[in-house]
PDB file of C-alpha atoms in Angstrom:
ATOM      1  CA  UNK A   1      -6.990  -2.680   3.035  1.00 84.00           C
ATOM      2  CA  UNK A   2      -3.595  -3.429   4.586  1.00 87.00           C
ATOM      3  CA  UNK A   3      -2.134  -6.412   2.997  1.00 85.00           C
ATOM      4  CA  UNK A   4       1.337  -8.317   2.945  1.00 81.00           C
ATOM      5  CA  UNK A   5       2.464  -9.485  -0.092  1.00 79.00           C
ATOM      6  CA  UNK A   6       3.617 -12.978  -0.898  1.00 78.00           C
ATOM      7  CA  UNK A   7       2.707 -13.116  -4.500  1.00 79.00           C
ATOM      8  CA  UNK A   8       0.736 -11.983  -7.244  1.00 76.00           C
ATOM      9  CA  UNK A   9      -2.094 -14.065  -6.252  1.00 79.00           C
ATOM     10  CA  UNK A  10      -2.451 -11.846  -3.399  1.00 83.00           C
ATOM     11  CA  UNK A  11      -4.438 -10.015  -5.774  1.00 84.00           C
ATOM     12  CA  UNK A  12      -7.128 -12.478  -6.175  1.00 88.00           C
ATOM     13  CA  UNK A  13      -7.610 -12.260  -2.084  1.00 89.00           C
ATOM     14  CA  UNK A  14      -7.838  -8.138  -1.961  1.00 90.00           C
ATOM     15  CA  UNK A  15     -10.809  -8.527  -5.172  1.00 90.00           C
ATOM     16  CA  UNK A  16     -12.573 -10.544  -3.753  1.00 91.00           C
ATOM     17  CA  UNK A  17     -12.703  -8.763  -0.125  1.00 90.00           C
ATOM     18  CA  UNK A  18     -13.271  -5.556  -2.518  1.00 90.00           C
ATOM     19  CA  UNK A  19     -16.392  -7.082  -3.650  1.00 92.00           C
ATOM     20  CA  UNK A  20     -17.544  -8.458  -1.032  1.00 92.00           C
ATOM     21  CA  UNK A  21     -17.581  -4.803   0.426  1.00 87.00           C
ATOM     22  CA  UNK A  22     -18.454  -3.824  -2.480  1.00 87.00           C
ATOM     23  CA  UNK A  23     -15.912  -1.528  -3.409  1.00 86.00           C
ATOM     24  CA  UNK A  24     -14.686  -3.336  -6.577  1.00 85.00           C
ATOM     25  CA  UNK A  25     -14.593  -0.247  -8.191  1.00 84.00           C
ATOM     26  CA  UNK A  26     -13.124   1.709  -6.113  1.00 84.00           C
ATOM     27  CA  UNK A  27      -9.851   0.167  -5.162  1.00 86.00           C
ATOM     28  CA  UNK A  28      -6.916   2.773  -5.365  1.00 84.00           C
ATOM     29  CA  UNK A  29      -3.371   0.720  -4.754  1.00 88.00           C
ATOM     30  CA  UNK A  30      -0.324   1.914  -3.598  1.00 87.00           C
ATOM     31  CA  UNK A  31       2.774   0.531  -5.612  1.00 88.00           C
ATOM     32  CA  UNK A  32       6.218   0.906  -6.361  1.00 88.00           C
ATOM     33  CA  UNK A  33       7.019   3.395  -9.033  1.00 91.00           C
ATOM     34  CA  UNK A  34       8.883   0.663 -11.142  1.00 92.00           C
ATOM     35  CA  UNK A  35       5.473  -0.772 -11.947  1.00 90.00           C
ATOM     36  CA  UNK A  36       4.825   2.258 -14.488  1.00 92.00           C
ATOM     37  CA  UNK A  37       7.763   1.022 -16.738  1.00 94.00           C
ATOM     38  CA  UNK A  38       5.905  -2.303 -16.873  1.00 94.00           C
ATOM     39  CA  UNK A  39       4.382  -3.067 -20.307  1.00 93.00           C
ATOM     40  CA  UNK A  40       0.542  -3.180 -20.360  1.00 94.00           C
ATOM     41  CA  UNK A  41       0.579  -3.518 -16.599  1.00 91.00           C
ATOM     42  CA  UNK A  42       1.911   0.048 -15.698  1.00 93.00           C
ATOM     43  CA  UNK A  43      -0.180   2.005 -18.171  1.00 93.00           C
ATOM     44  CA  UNK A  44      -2.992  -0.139 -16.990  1.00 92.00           C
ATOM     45  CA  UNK A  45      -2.444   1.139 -13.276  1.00 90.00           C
ATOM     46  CA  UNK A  46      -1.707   4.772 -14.003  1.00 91.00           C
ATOM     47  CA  UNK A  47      -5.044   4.933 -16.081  1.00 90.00           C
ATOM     48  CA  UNK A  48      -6.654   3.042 -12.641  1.00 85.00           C
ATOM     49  CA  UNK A  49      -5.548   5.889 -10.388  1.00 83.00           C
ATOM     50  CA  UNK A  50      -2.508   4.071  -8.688  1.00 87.00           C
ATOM     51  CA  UNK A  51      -0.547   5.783  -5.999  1.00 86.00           C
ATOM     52  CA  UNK A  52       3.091   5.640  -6.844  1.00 89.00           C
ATOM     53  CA  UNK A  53       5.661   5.682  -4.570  1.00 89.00           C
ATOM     54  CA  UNK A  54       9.576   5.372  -4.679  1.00 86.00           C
ATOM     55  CA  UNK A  55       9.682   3.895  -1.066  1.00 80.00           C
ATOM     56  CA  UNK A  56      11.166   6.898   0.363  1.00 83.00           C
ATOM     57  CA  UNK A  57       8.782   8.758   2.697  1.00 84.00           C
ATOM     58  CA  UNK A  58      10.997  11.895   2.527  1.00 87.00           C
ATOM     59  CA  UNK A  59      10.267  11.705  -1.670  1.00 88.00           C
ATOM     60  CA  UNK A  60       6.985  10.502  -1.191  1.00 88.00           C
ATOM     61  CA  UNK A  61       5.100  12.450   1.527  1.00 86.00           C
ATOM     62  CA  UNK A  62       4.181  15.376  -0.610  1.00 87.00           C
ATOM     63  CA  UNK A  63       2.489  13.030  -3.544  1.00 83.00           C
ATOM     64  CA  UNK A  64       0.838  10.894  -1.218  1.00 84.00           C
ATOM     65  CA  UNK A  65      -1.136  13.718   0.826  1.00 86.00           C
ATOM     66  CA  UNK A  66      -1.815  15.460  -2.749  1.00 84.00           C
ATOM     67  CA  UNK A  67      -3.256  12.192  -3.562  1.00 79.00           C
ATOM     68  CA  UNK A  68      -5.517  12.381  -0.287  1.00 80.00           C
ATOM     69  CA  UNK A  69      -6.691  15.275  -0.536  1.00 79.00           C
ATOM     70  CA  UNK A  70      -7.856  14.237  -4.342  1.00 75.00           C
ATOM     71  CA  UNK A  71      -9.226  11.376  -3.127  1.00 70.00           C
ATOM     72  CA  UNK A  72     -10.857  12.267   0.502  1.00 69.00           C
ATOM     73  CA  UNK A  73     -10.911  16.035   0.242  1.00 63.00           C
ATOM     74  CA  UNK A  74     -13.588  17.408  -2.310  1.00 58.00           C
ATOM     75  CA  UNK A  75     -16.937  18.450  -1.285  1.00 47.00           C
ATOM     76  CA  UNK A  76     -18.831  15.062  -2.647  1.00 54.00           C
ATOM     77  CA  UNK A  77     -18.194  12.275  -0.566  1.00 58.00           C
ATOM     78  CA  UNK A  78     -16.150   9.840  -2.555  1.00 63.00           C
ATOM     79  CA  UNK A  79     -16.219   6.198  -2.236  1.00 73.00           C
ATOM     80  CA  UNK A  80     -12.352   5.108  -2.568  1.00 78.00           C
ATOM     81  CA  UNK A  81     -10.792   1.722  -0.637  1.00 84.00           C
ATOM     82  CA  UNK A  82      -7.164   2.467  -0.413  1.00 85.00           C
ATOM     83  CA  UNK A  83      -4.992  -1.169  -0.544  1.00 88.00           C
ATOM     84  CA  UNK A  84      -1.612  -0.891   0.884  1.00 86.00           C
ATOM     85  CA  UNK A  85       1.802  -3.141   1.416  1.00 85.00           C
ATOM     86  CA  UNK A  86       3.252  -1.488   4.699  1.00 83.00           C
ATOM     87  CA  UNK A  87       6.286  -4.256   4.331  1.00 83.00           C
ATOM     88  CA  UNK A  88       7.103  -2.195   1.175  1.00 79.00           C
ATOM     89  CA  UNK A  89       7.996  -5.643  -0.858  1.00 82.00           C
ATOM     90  CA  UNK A  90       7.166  -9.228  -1.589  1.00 84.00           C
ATOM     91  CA  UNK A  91       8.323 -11.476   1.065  1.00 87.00           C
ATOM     92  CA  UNK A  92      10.946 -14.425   0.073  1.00 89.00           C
ATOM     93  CA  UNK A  93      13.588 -16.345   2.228  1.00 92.00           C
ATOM     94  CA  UNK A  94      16.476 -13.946   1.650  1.00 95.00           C
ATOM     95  CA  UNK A  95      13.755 -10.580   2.684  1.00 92.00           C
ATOM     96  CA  UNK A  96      12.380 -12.454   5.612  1.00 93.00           C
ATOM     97  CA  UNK A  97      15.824 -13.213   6.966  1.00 95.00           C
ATOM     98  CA  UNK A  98      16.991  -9.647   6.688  1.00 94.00           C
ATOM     99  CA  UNK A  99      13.906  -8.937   8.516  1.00 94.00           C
ATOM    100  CA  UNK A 100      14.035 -10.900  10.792  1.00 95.00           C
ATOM    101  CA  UNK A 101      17.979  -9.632  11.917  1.00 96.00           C
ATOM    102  CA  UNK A 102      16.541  -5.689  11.453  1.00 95.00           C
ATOM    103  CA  UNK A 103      13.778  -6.914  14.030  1.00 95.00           C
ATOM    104  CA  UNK A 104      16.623  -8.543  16.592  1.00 96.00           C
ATOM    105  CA  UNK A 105      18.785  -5.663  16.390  1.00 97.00           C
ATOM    106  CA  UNK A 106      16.491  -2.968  16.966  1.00 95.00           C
ATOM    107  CA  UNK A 107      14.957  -5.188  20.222  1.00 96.00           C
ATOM    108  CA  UNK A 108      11.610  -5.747  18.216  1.00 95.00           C
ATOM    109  CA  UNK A 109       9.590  -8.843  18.225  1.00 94.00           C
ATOM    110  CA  UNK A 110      11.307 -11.016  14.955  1.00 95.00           C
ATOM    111  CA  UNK A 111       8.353 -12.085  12.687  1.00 92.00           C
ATOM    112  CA  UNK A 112       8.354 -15.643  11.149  1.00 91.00           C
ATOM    113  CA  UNK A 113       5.659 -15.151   8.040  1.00 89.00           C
ATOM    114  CA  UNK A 114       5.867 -11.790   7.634  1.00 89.00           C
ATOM    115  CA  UNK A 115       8.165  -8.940   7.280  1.00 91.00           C
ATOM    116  CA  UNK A 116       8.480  -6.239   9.406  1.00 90.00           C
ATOM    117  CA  UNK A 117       6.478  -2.778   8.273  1.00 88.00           C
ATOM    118  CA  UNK A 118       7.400   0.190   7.294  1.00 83.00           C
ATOM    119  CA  UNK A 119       4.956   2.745   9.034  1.00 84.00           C
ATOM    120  CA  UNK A 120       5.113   6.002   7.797  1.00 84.00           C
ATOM    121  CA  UNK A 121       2.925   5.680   5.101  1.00 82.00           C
ATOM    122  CA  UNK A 122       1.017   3.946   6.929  1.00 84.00           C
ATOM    123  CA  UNK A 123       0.662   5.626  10.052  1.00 87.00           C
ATOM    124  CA  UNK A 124       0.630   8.872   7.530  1.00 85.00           C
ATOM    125  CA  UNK A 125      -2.790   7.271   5.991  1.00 85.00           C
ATOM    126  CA  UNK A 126      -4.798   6.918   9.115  1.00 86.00           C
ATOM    127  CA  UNK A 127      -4.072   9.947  10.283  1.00 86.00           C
ATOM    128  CA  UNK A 128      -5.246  12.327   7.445  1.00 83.00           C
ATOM    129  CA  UNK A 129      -7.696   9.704   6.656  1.00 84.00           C
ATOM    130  CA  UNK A 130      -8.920   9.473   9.987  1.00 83.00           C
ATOM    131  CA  UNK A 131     -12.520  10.739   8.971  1.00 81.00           C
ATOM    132  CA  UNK A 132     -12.618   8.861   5.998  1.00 81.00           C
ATOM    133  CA  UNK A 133     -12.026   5.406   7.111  1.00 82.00           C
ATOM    134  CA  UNK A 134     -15.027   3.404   7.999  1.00 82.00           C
ATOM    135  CA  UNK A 135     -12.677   0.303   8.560  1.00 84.00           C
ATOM    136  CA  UNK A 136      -9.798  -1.267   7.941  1.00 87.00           C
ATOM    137  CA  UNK A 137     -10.073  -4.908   6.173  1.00 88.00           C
ATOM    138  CA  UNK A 138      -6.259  -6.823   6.897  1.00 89.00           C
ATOM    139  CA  UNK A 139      -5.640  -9.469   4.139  1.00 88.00           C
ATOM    140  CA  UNK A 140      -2.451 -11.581   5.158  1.00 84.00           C
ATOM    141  CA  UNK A 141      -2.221 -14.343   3.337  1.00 77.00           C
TER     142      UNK A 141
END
């Protein structure tokens, strides 16, 4: 599931696609490292199998495709349905603003709702993934 992230309600929107696909239990988010140091909430989600990423791909490449290969690469076929933010943040005013001026200066189309994605990851997903993913579900809310 690629989804942008306005609040934490967005939540409610990626559960109920997950169970409508019926992968409610098999949701594995990607998230900010931060979120571990989170009372409750961070144990919760390293106990739930949450990817954790600093938002650098130069720190992160090496976890992430360990975490693939955990996830897509063992000899039973796995269910898993991977839900990441490719705009790396919760959009407000301020973010969508400085998004919008990265977009103008770099000659790229400037987004009014959203923010403009960072791809790496993303791009980095589909293509080790590529024979795992039976689709991808966008949730922008």
């Amino acid at each position: 599931m690629v989804c942008n992230h306005v609040s934490a309600s967005d939540n409610v929107a990626i559960f109920v696609a997950a169970r409508t696909l019926g992968h409610l239990g098999h949701l594995r988010f990607f998230a900010k490292k931060e979120l571990l140091y989170v009372p409750i909430l961070g144990w919760a989600a390293y106990f739930l199998g949450f990817i954790f990423l600093k938002r650098s791909w130069h720190e992160d490449k090496e976890s992430v495709f360990k975490t693939f290969e955990q996830v897509a690469g063992s000899t039973t076929k796995r269910n898993f349905c991977l839900v990441m933010y490719p705009e790396g943040t919760r959009v407000s005013e301020k973010k969508l603003a400085e998004s919008q001026e990265f977009a103008k200066s770099r000659g790229m189309p400037v987004l009014k709702h959203v923010l403009v994605p960072r791809v790496k990851g993303l791009l980095a997903t589909f293509e080790r993934l590529r024979s795992e993913i039976d689709a991808v579900v966008d949730i922008t809310v």
